[in-house]
Amino acid sequence: MEDITLKAQGIKTSFQTSEGKVVAVNDVDITIREGKILGVVGESGCGKTVTALSIMRLVPEPNGKIEEGRIEFMGKNLLELSSEEMRKLRGAEISMIFQEPMTALNPVFSIGYQMKEMLKLHRGMTDEQATERAIELIDMVGIPRAEKVIKEYPHQLSGGMRQRVMIAMALSCDPKFMIADEPTTALDVTIQAQVLELMKDLNEKMGTAIMFITHDLGVIAEMADDVVVMYAGKVVEESNAISLFHEPKHPYTMGLLRSRPDMLEEGEELQSIKGMVPSLLRMPEGCPFNPRCEHRMDICVKEMPQLIEVKPGHKTRCWLYDDKGGK
Amino acid sequence: MKKYLIRRILILIPILIGVSMIIFALIEAMPGDPYSDMIDPTVPPDLIEERLEAMGYFDPLPVRYVRWLGRTLRFDFGYSTNYGAPVSVIMLNRLPNTLILGGFALLFSTIVAIPLGIISSTRQYSVVDYIVTVFAFIGLSIPAFFFGLLMIRYLAFELGWFPIAGTGAGAGYEGVRMLLHRAHHLVLPVVVLSLLSLASLMRYTRSSMLEVIKQDYIRTARSKGIKEKVIIYRHALKNALIPVVTVLTMMLPSLVSGAVLTETVFSWPGMGTLMIDAIDNDDYPLLMGITMMLAIIIVFANLLADILYAWIDPRIKYD
């Protein structure tokens, strides 16, 4: 049995909107192996970020609410912790970096202040110790002249630098687990590659398990050990990265793979998945992907398929692989 | 920053010259002359004209402006035709009263408004928020003179908790007793004067905090495990204060100009009532002195706002 860092089961998170209740994440299981990178892929609005926020217990209140589920981490169920216990865990054992480095740092505090604050809080360091450690961390994420940078303010750094600072900050207390929510989406392509490399590197060096959220399968191919594909608040496919890329099972995953320009042969036409992600307020009956699916069967519009194991370690949620679906 | 400050202070000179010209021209345009209220109507017009001629009343406008400016620079604002004393002396007599009243009102409203604004923003749509909001709207909509009269009627007249009017300066007490006596007189005027600024300051703090709390960096702070109190009172408040500082510094000039209505209702001998007197009595030198002083204060309040911005927000660079 491999060591599991975090195991989330049956997470259901809903939001109260002016048009009614919306279930953004519905019965999602996530397992992160120790020191590994789990990639979570899906289109915008599929519930990737809400899953991450649910794990952090940072779902915006009072409209958002984690209704059901269990998140096991370090022998505890995170959903049962008091908010104070959870706060002490955040930053220290679980940290998170976000999509927009331009707005994720507080503009009125220096980089050093924002980094030292965590070290003092979680590690009880003195100001000198924290300063020293902050410089070390800035240096570690590949920012030159670290002594100067800690005195600077976020607006004096470029987007790539800020994301590096965020990574340094997230890793400053040696957390066991880090969530990276599309950390490279807002960056230039060249910078993206550098930041990804840095994260991969730190993952190997420090052994921090990472849940890597992205909509870019290329990034997943490069980074992830395991992959979870999400669609409309549900996990539709789950496997290790190699198996997923070689033998995608779910029609949605296949569609995603076909719509990648860099996987095309010359002269081949770029495909896209027809239709749009359904609104969470108007979910279709049965499988949420059925209106866009090219293999749609009668049962798909009636009943939601179960997540079943089609081969060891490779699960998918599709009637094509279910006996009941007639195949 | 130092370079910016020097440049900014140098720019003040042409601004103040411009303002002084406008004030001079406006007062010049007012009807009547300094003697029209002072002198017995039976005095022959020839004599008045002779006197006016002697004091340079008929000199060309630029000549008179330069003469006035030269004296003003030496803090000589002339002689009040109404009070029969130098304008500077009269103003210095009244200024402390206004500063005490305005200063305490500003202090009181800031101390009360900012925490209330924060509380009502962090508990948006809660009972506390609604109560605070309703009081803020009452504060914004009730006229100061009416509120002042209500206070006098109930708290001072019927219950007798506070004196009805005045500063309490003439009681002849000394030491702590005098301080207490004067503080007692100060309570109602300060409350009345604070009401409006308190309400608007609170609303500004609330909306500014609500805006800031939605920002990504607050979520980052939460993901770092920072305590909620620290997030609100440090991470959020420092950002939220930027617009609040604008409102605060814009309140500074009224600190010195005095509150005409509040001062009148409480017979408080401050700058506000002094200015009304000056206007009523065609007291040009006094009026010009007060207006000029106001202009200077407003210009400096703006400068102060700019300095405070740079101090709070590192993104603002003035080079």
Tab-separated table of N, CA and C in Angstrom, chain A residues 39-44 46 48 99 181-189 192-193 196 212-224 227-229 244-245 252 256-257 259-263:
chain	number	residue	atom	x	y	z
A	39	GLY	N	-2.483	15.848	-11.385
A	39	GLY	CA	-3.011	16.875	-12.269
A	39	GLY	C	-4.524	16.812	-12.277
A	40	VAL	N	-5.161	17.973	-12.174
A	40	VAL	CA	-6.621	18.009	-12.288
A	40	VAL	C	-6.948	18.845	-13.521
A	41	VAL	N	-7.584	18.233	-14.515
A	41	VAL	CA	-7.868	18.923	-15.782
A	41	VAL	C	-9.362	19.108	-15.968
A	42	GLY	N	-9.705	20.102	-16.723
A	42	GLY	CA	-11.106	20.324	-17.055
A	42	GLY	C	-11.280	21.730	-17.580
A	43	GLU	N	-12.426	21.949	-18.231
A	43	GLU	CA	-12.703	23.279	-18.757
A	43	GLU	C	-13.060	24.235	-17.623
A	44	SER	N	-13.134	25.514	-17.950
A	44	SER	CA	-13.524	26.489	-16.930
A	44	SER	C	-14.889	26.125	-16.385
A	46	CYS	N	-15.648	23.690	-14.323
A	46	CYS	CA	-15.935	22.273	-14.102
A	46	CYS	C	-15.793	21.901	-12.639
A	48	LYS	N	-12.859	22.527	-10.710
A	48	LYS	CA	-11.480	22.287	-10.276
A	48	LYS	C	-11.116	23.175	-9.098
A	99	GLN	N	-3.958	31.475	-9.498
A	99	GLN	CA	-3.817	31.709	-10.926
A	99	GLN	C	-3.210	33.074	-11.252
A	181	ASP	N	-3.279	26.249	-8.282
A	181	ASP	CA	-4.457	26.461	-9.112
A	181	ASP	C	-4.081	27.250	-10.354
A	182	GLU	N	-3.907	26.572	-11.459
A	182	GLU	CA	-3.488	27.179	-12.729
A	182	GLU	C	-2.370	28.189	-12.528
A	183	PRO	N	-1.269	27.786	-11.952
A	183	PRO	CA	-0.244	28.763	-11.579
A	183	PRO	C	0.458	29.409	-12.768
A	184	THR	N	0.317	28.827	-13.962
A	184	THR	CA	1.060	29.384	-15.084
A	184	THR	C	0.152	29.985	-16.141
A	185	THR	N	-1.152	29.904	-15.929
A	185	THR	CA	-2.088	30.362	-16.956
A	185	THR	C	-1.892	31.826	-17.309
A	186	ALA	N	-1.590	32.642	-16.301
A	186	ALA	CA	-1.504	34.078	-16.550
A	186	ALA	C	-0.109	34.513	-16.982
A	187	LEU	N	0.794	33.562	-17.166
A	187	LEU	CA	2.176	33.946	-17.467
A	187	LEU	C	2.512	33.787	-18.950
A	188	ASP	N	3.562	34.469	-19.382
A	188	ASP	CA	4.058	34.293	-20.745
A	188	ASP	C	4.517	32.855	-20.942
A	189	VAL	N	4.458	32.412	-22.190
A	189	VAL	CA	4.787	31.022	-22.471
A	189	VAL	C	6.192	30.650	-21.999
A	192	GLN	N	6.209	30.431	-18.348
A	192	GLN	CA	5.452	29.243	-17.934
A	192	GLN	C	6.359	28.047	-17.790
A	193	ALA	N	7.169	27.807	-18.829
A	193	ALA	CA	8.053	26.651	-18.832
A	193	ALA	C	9.003	26.710	-17.639
A	196	LEU	N	7.099	25.985	-14.392
A	196	LEU	CA	6.751	24.561	-14.296
A	196	LEU	C	7.967	23.737	-13.900
A	212	PHE	N	-2.108	19.783	-8.927
A	212	PHE	CA	-1.862	20.780	-9.956
A	212	PHE	C	-3.107	20.935	-10.825
A	213	ILE	N	-3.722	22.099	-10.730
A	213	ILE	CA	-4.953	22.319	-11.477
A	213	ILE	C	-4.629	23.057	-12.769
A	214	THR	N	-5.155	22.586	-13.869
A	214	THR	CA	-4.894	23.267	-15.132
A	214	THR	C	-5.959	22.888	-16.144
A	215	HIS	N	-6.027	23.657	-17.238
A	215	HIS	CA	-6.884	23.214	-18.332
A	215	HIS	C	-6.011	22.793	-19.506
A	216	ASP	N	-4.714	22.783	-19.275
A	216	ASP	CA	-3.765	22.533	-20.346
A	216	ASP	C	-3.200	21.124	-20.208
A	217	LEU	N	-3.596	20.230	-21.138
A	217	LEU	CA	-3.138	18.849	-21.052
A	217	LEU	C	-1.634	18.725	-21.262
A	218	GLY	N	-1.054	19.674	-21.999
A	218	GLY	CA	0.388	19.659	-22.212
A	218	GLY	C	1.131	19.783	-20.886
A	219	VAL	N	0.623	20.664	-20.052
A	219	VAL	CA	1.221	20.864	-18.738
A	219	VAL	C	1.108	19.591	-17.911
A	220	ILE	N	-0.049	18.944	-18.015
A	220	ILE	CA	-0.262	17.695	-17.281
A	220	ILE	C	0.745	16.632	-17.736
A	221	ALA	N	0.913	16.551	-19.048
A	221	ALA	CA	1.828	15.558	-19.592
A	221	ALA	C	3.225	15.764	-19.025
A	222	GLU	N	3.589	17.018	-18.856
A	222	GLU	CA	4.919	17.325	-18.384
A	222	GLU	C	5.080	17.111	-16.882
A	223	MET	N	4.009	17.429	-16.138
A	223	MET	CA	4.149	17.522	-14.697
A	223	MET	C	3.629	16.307	-13.926
A	224	ALA	N	2.490	15.792	-14.352
A	224	ALA	CA	1.718	14.973	-13.415
A	224	ALA	C	2.101	13.504	-13.408
A	227	VAL	N	-3.628	11.689	-12.929
A	227	VAL	CA	-4.506	12.692	-13.523
A	227	VAL	C	-5.959	12.428	-13.143
A	228	VAL	N	-6.658	13.522	-12.865
A	228	VAL	CA	-8.096	13.440	-12.676
A	228	VAL	C	-8.724	14.375	-13.704
A	229	VAL	N	-9.676	13.879	-14.484
A	229	VAL	CA	-10.360	14.744	-15.449
A	229	VAL	C	-11.734	15.067	-14.870
A	244	LEU	N	-3.480	7.542	-19.163
A	244	LEU	CA	-4.480	8.490	-19.649
A	244	LEU	C	-4.151	8.978	-21.049
A	245	PHE	N	-2.892	9.272	-21.281
A	245	PHE	CA	-2.529	9.803	-22.597
A	245	PHE	C	-2.530	8.725	-23.670
A	252	TYR	N	-15.006	12.488	-23.322
A	252	TYR	CA	-14.589	13.871	-23.047
A	252	TYR	C	-13.068	13.995	-23.052
A	256	LEU	N	-10.749	16.171	-25.509
A	256	LEU	CA	-9.737	17.123	-25.052
A	256	LEU	C	-8.408	16.855	-25.743
A	257	LEU	N	-8.056	15.581	-25.843
A	257	LEU	CA	-6.776	15.230	-26.449
A	257	LEU	C	-6.757	15.571	-27.936
A	259	SER	N	-8.327	17.990	-29.300
A	259	SER	CA	-8.396	19.424	-29.557
A	259	SER	C	-7.087	20.133	-29.188
A	260	ARG	N	-6.011	19.359	-29.069
A	260	ARG	CA	-4.720	19.996	-28.773
A	260	ARG	C	-3.917	20.192	-30.052
A	261	PRO	N	-3.566	21.437	-30.373
A	261	PRO	CA	-2.884	21.688	-31.642
A	261	PRO	C	-1.534	20.975	-31.748
A	262	ASP	N	-0.821	20.783	-30.644
A	262	ASP	CA	0.527	20.233	-30.759
A	262	ASP	C	0.537	18.713	-30.937
A	263	MET	N	-0.650	18.103	-30.918
A	263	MET	CA	-0.684	16.663	-31.102
A	263	MET	C	-1.084	16.303	-32.534
